[in-house]
Short mmCIF file of C-alpha atoms in Angstrom, two decimals:
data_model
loop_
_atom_site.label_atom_id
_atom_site.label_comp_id
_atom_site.label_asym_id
_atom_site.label_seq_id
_atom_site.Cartn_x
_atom_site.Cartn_y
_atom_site.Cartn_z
CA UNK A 1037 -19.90 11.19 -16.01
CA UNK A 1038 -19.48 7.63 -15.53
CA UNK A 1039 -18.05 6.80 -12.01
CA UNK A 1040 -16.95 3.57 -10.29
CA UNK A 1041 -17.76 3.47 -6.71
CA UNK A 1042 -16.78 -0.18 -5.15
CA UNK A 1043 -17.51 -1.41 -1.82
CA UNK A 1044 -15.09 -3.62 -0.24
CA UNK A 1045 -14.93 -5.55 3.34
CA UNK A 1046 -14.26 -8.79 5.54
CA UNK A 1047 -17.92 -9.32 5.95
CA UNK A 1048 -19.04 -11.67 3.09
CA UNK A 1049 -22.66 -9.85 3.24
CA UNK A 1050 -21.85 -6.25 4.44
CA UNK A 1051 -21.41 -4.34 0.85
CA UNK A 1052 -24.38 -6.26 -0.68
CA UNK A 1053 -26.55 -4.80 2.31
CA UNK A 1054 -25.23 -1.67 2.25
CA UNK A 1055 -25.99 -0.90 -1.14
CA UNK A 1056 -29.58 0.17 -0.07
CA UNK A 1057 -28.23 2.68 2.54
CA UNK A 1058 -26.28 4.05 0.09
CA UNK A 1059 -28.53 4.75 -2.68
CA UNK A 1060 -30.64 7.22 -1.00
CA UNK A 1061 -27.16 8.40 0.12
CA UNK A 1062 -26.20 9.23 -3.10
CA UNK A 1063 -29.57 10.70 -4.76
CA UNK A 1064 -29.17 14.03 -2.10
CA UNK A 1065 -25.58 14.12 -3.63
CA UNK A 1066 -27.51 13.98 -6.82
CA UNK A 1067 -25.67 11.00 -8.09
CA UNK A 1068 -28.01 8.11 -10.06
CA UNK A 1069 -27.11 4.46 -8.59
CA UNK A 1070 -27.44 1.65 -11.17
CA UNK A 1071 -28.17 -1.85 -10.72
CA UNK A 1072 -24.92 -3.12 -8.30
CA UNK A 1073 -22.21 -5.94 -9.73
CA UNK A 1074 -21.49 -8.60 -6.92
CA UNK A 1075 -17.09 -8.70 -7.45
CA UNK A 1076 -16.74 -11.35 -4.97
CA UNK A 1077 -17.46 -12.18 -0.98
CA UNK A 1078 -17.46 -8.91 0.30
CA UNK A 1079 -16.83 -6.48 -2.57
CA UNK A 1080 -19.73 -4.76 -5.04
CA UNK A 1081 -19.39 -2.46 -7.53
CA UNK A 1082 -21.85 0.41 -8.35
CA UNK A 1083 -21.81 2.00 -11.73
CA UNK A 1084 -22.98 5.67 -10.66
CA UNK A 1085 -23.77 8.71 -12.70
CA UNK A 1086 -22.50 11.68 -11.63
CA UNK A 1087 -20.75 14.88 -12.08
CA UNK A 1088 -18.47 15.16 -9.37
CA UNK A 1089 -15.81 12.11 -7.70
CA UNK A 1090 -15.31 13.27 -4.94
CA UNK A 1091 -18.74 14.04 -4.06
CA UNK A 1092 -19.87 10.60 -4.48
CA UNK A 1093 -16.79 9.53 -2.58
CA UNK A 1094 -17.46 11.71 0.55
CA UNK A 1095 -21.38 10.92 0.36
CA UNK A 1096 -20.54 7.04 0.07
CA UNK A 1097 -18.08 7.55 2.85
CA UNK A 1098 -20.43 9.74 5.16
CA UNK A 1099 -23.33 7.60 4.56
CA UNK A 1100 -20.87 4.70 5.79
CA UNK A 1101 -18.83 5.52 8.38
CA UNK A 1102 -20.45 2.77 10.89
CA UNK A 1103 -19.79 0.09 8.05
CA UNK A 1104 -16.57 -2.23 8.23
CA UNK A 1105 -16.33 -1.53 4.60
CA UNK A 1106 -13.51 0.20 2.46
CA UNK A 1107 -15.12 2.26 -0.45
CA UNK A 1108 -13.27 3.82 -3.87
CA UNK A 1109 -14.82 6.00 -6.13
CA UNK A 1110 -13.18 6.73 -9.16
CA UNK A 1111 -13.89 7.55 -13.02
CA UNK A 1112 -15.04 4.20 -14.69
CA UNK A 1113 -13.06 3.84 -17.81
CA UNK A 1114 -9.30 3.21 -16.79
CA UNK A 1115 -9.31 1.44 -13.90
CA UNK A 1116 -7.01 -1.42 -14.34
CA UNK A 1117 -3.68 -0.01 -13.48
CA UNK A 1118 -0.57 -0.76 -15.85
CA UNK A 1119 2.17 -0.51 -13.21
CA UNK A 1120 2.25 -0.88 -9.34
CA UNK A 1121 4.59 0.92 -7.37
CA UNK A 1122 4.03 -0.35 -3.31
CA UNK A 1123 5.63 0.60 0.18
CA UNK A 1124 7.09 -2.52 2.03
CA UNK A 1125 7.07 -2.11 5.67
CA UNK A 1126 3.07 -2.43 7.39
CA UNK A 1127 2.21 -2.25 3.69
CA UNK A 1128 2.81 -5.81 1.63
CA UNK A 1129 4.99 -6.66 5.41
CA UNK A 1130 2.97 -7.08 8.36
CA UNK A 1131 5.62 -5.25 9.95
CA UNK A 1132 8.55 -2.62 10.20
CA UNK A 1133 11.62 -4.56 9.87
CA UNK A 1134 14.03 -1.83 11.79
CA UNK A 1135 11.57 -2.13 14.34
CA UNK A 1136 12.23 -5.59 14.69
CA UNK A 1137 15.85 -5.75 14.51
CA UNK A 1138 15.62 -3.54 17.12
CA UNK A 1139 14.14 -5.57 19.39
CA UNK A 1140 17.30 -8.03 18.75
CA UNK A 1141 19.23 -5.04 19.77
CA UNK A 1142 17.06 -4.67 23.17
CA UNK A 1143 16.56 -1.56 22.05
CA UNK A 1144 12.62 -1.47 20.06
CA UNK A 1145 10.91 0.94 22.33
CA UNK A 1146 13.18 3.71 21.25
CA UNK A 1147 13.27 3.02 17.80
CA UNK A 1148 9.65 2.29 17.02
CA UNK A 1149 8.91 5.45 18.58
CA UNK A 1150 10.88 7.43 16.22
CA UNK A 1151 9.38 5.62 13.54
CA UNK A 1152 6.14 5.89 14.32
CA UNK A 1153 6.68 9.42 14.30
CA UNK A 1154 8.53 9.57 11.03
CA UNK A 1155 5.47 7.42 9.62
CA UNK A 1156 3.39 10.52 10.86
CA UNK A 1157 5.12 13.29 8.91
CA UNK A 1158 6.58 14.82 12.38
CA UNK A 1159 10.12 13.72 11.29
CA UNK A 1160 12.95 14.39 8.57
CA UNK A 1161 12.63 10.38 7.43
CA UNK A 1162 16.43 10.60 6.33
CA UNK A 1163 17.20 12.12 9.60
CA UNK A 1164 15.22 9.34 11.63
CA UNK A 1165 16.87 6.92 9.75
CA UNK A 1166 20.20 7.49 10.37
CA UNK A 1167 19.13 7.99 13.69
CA UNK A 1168 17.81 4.78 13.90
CA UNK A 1169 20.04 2.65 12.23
CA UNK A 1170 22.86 4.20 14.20
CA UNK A 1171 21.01 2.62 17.18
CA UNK A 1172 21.65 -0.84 15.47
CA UNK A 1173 25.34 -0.71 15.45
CA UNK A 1174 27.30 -3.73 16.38
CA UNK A 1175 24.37 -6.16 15.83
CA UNK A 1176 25.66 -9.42 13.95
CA UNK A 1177 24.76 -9.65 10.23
CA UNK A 1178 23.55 -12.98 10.81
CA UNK A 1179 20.66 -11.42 12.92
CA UNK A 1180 18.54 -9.93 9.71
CA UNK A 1181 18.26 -13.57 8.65
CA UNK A 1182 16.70 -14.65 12.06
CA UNK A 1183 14.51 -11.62 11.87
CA UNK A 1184 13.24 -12.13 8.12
CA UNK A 1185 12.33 -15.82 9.44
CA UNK A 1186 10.64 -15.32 12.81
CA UNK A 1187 8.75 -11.85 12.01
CA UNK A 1188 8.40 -11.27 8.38
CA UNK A 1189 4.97 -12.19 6.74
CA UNK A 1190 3.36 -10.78 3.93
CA UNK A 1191 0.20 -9.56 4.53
CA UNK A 1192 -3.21 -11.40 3.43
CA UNK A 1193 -3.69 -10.48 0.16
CA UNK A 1194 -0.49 -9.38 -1.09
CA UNK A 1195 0.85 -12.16 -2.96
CA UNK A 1196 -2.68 -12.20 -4.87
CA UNK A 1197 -2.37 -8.51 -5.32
CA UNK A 1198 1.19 -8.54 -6.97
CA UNK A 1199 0.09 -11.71 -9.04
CA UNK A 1200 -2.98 -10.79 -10.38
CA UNK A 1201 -1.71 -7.40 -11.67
CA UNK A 1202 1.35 -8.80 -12.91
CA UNK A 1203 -0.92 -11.46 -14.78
CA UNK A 1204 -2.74 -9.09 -16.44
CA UNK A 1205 0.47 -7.48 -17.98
CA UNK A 1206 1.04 -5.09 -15.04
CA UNK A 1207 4.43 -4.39 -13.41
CA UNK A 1208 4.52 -4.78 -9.96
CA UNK A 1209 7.56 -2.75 -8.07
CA UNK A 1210 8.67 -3.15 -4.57
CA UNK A 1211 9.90 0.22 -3.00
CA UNK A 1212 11.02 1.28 0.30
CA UNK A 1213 12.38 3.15 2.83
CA UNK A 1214 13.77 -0.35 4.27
CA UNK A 1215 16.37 -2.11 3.88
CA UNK A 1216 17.49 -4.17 0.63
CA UNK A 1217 18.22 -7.47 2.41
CA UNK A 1218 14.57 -7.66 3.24
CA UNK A 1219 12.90 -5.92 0.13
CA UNK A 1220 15.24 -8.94 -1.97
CA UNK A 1221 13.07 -11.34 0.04
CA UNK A 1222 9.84 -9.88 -0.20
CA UNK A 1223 9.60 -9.07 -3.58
CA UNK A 1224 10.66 -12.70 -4.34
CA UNK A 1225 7.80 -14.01 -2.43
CA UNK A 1226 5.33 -11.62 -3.38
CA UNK A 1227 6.27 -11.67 -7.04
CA UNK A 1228 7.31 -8.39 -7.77
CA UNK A 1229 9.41 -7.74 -10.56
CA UNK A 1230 11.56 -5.27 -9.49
CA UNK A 1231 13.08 -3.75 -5.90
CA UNK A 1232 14.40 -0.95 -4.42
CA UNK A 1233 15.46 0.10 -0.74
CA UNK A 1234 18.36 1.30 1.55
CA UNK A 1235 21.42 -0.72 2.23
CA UNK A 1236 22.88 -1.32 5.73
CA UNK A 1237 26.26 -1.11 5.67
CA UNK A 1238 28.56 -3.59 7.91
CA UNK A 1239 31.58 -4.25 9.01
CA UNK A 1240 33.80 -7.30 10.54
CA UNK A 1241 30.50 -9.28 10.33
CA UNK A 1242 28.41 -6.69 12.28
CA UNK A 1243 26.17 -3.78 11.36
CA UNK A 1244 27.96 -0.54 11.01
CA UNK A 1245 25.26 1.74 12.49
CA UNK A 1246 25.06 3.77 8.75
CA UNK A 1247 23.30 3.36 5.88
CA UNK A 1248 24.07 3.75 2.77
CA UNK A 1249 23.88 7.10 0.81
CA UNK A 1250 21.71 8.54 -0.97
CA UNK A 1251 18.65 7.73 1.54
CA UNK A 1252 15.22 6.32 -0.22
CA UNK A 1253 13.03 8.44 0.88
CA UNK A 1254 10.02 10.17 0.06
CA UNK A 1255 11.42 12.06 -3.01
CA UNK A 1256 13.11 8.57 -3.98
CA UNK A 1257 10.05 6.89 -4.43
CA UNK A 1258 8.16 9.67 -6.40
CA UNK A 1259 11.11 9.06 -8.97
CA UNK A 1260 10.54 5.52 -9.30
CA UNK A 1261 6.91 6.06 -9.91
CA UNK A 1262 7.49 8.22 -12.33
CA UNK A 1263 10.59 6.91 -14.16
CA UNK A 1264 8.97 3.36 -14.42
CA UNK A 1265 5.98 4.43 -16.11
CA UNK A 1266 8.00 6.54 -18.29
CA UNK A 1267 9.90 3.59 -18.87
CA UNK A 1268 6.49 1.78 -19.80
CA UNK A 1269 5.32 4.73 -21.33
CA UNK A 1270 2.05 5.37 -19.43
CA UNK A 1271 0.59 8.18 -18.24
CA UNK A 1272 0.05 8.69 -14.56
CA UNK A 1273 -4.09 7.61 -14.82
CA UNK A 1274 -2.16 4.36 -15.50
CA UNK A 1275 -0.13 3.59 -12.21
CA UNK A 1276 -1.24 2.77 -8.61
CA UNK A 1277 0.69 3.28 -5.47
CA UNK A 1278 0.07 1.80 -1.99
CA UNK A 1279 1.79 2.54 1.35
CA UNK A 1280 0.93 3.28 4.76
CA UNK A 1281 3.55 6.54 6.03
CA UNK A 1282 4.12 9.64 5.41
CA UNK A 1283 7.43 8.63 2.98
CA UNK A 1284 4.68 7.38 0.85
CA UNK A 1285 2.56 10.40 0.45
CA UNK A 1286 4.06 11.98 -2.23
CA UNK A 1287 3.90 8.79 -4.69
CA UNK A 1288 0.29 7.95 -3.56
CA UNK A 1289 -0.73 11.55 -4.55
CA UNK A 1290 0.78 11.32 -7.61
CA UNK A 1291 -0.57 7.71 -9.42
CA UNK A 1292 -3.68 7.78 -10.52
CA UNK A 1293 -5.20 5.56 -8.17
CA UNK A 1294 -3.18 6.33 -4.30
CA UNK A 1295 -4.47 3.94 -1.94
CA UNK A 1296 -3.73 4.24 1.87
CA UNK A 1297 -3.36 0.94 3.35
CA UNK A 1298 -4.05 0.91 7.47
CA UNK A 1299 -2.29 4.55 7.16
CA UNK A 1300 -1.27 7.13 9.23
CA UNK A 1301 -3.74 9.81 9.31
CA UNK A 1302 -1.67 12.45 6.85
CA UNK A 1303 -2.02 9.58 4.46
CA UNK A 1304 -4.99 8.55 4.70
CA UNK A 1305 -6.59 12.18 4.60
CA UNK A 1306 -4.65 12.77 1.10
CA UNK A 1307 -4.81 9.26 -0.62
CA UNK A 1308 -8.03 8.34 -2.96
CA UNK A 1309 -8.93 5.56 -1.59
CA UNK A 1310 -8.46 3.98 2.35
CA UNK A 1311 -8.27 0.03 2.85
CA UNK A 1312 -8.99 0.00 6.72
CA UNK A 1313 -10.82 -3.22 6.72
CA UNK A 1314 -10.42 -5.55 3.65
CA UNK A 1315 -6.92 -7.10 2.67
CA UNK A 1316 -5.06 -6.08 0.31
CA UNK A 1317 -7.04 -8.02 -2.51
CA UNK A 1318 -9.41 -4.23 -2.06
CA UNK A 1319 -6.81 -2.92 -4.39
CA UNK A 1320 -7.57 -5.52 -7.14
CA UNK A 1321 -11.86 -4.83 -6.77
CA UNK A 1322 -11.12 -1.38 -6.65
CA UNK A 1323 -9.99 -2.07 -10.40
CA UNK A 1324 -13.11 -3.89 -11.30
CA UNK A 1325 -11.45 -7.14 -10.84
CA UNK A 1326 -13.73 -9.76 -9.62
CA UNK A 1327 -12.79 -12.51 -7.29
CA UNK A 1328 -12.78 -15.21 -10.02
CA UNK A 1329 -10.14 -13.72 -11.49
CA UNK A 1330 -7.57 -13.95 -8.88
CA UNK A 1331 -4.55 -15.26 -9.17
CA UNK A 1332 -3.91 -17.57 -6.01
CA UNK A 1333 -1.85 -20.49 -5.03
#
């Protein structure tokens, strides 16, 4: 079969030079290398025949691990997604925004560290949440406006990401285990076309310390997956999901291309493909798109 193996990284010269690394690499996999497409600074494609993914993926990613490079291997026909469903928080956000208005509460140590460990699969994530978010209690309203403008930033790549897709007749969905007054934001300046979150509810001008119910979760963003590309009518070789935690696993394993962006390890170990060291433009070269066809401002 005809597989797609792309090499992506910061270094403007890395993939080119490790194509011939690779293709020696490959033949003991028994996987033919032909000639290698230049994408952009920093990203190659390799057009390999093969009979076996994920052999070529964990022979491409053996042969290198001491590269800065990100590397997808997938079947060639197909690869430009229809619909992109993406995790907010240290995904398209450089950050996790309970974290922060935690830190407004003086109280970030002890909620990032039950995030981080809901992130990691070693929490209930509805359970955390409430957990955390009763921790926020009595914080003014007019704090998540200060905290969208001091420590929200999209993160290098995103807004190209979202854009490019959704130029190329792609929907682009926003979904998270956040909160809506943030995703609203985000998916504004990203240019998704659709949102979906939790809502923090308040009270005389002040955060209640609850959220609303049902919880987006894990199982909450499966659904949306799979009810917008039923909506679009695609099958699931036709979607992509992105995220970072374990709330994201279940969507990223079930889109055709799941891509684990700086992840936790229980993501990263069950996702396709790993962006560790590009931006998030990877997710458009993983698709065959080449730099010149970005869509940037």
């Amino acid at each position: 079969m005809q597989i797609a193996l792309t090499l992506v990284g910061p270094d403007p010269d890395a993939a080119a030079a490790a194509v011939s690394t690779l293709v020696p690499a490959l033949a003991g996999a028994h996987a033919r290398v032909k000639e290698p497409r230049v994408l952009g600074p920093g990203a190659v494609d390799l057009l390999v025949e093969a009979e076996n993914v994920a052999a070529v993926r964990a022979a491409a990613e053996a042969a290198l691990a001491d590269w800065p490079l990100d590397v997808c291997a997938q079947g060639w026909n197909g690869r430009k997604k229809r619909l992109l469903v993406a995790d907010m928080d240290s995904t398209i956000i450089g950050c996790e925004c309970i974290d922060e208005l935690a830190d407004f509460a003086g109280v970030k140590e002890q909620v990032a560290a039950i995030t981080e460990r809901a992130m990691r699969g070693e929490l209930d994530f509805e359970g955390a949440l409430r957990e955390r978010v009763a921790m926020l209690k009595g914080l003014p309203v007019s704090v998540l406006a200060r905290a969208y403008e001091e420590r929200v930033r999209l993160n290098p790549g995103a807004r190209t990401l979202v854009r490019t897709m959704a130029a190329n007749g792609a929907r682009a969905v926003l979904v998270s285990g956040g909160f809506t007054f943030f995703t609203r934001r985000v998916a504004e300046a990203a240019g998704f076309h659709l949102q979906r979150a939790n809502t923090l509810n308040e009270a005389d001008g002040a955060l209640a310390g609850t959220v609303g119910e049902p919880i987006l979760g894990r199982e909450a963003k499966l659904a949306t997956l799979r009810e917008e590309a039923a909506a679009l009518g695609l099958e699931a070789s036709e979607t992509l999901a992105v995220g970072d935690g374990a709330n994201d696993l279940a969507m990223i394993e079930a889109a055709g291309l799941g891509v684990a962006y700086r992840a936790k390890p229980i993501v990263a170990a069950q996702a396709d493909a790993k962006v560790d060291h590009a931006d998030l433009t990877a997710l458009l070269h993983f698709q065959g798109y080449s730099a010149d066809q970005f869509v940037t401002d």
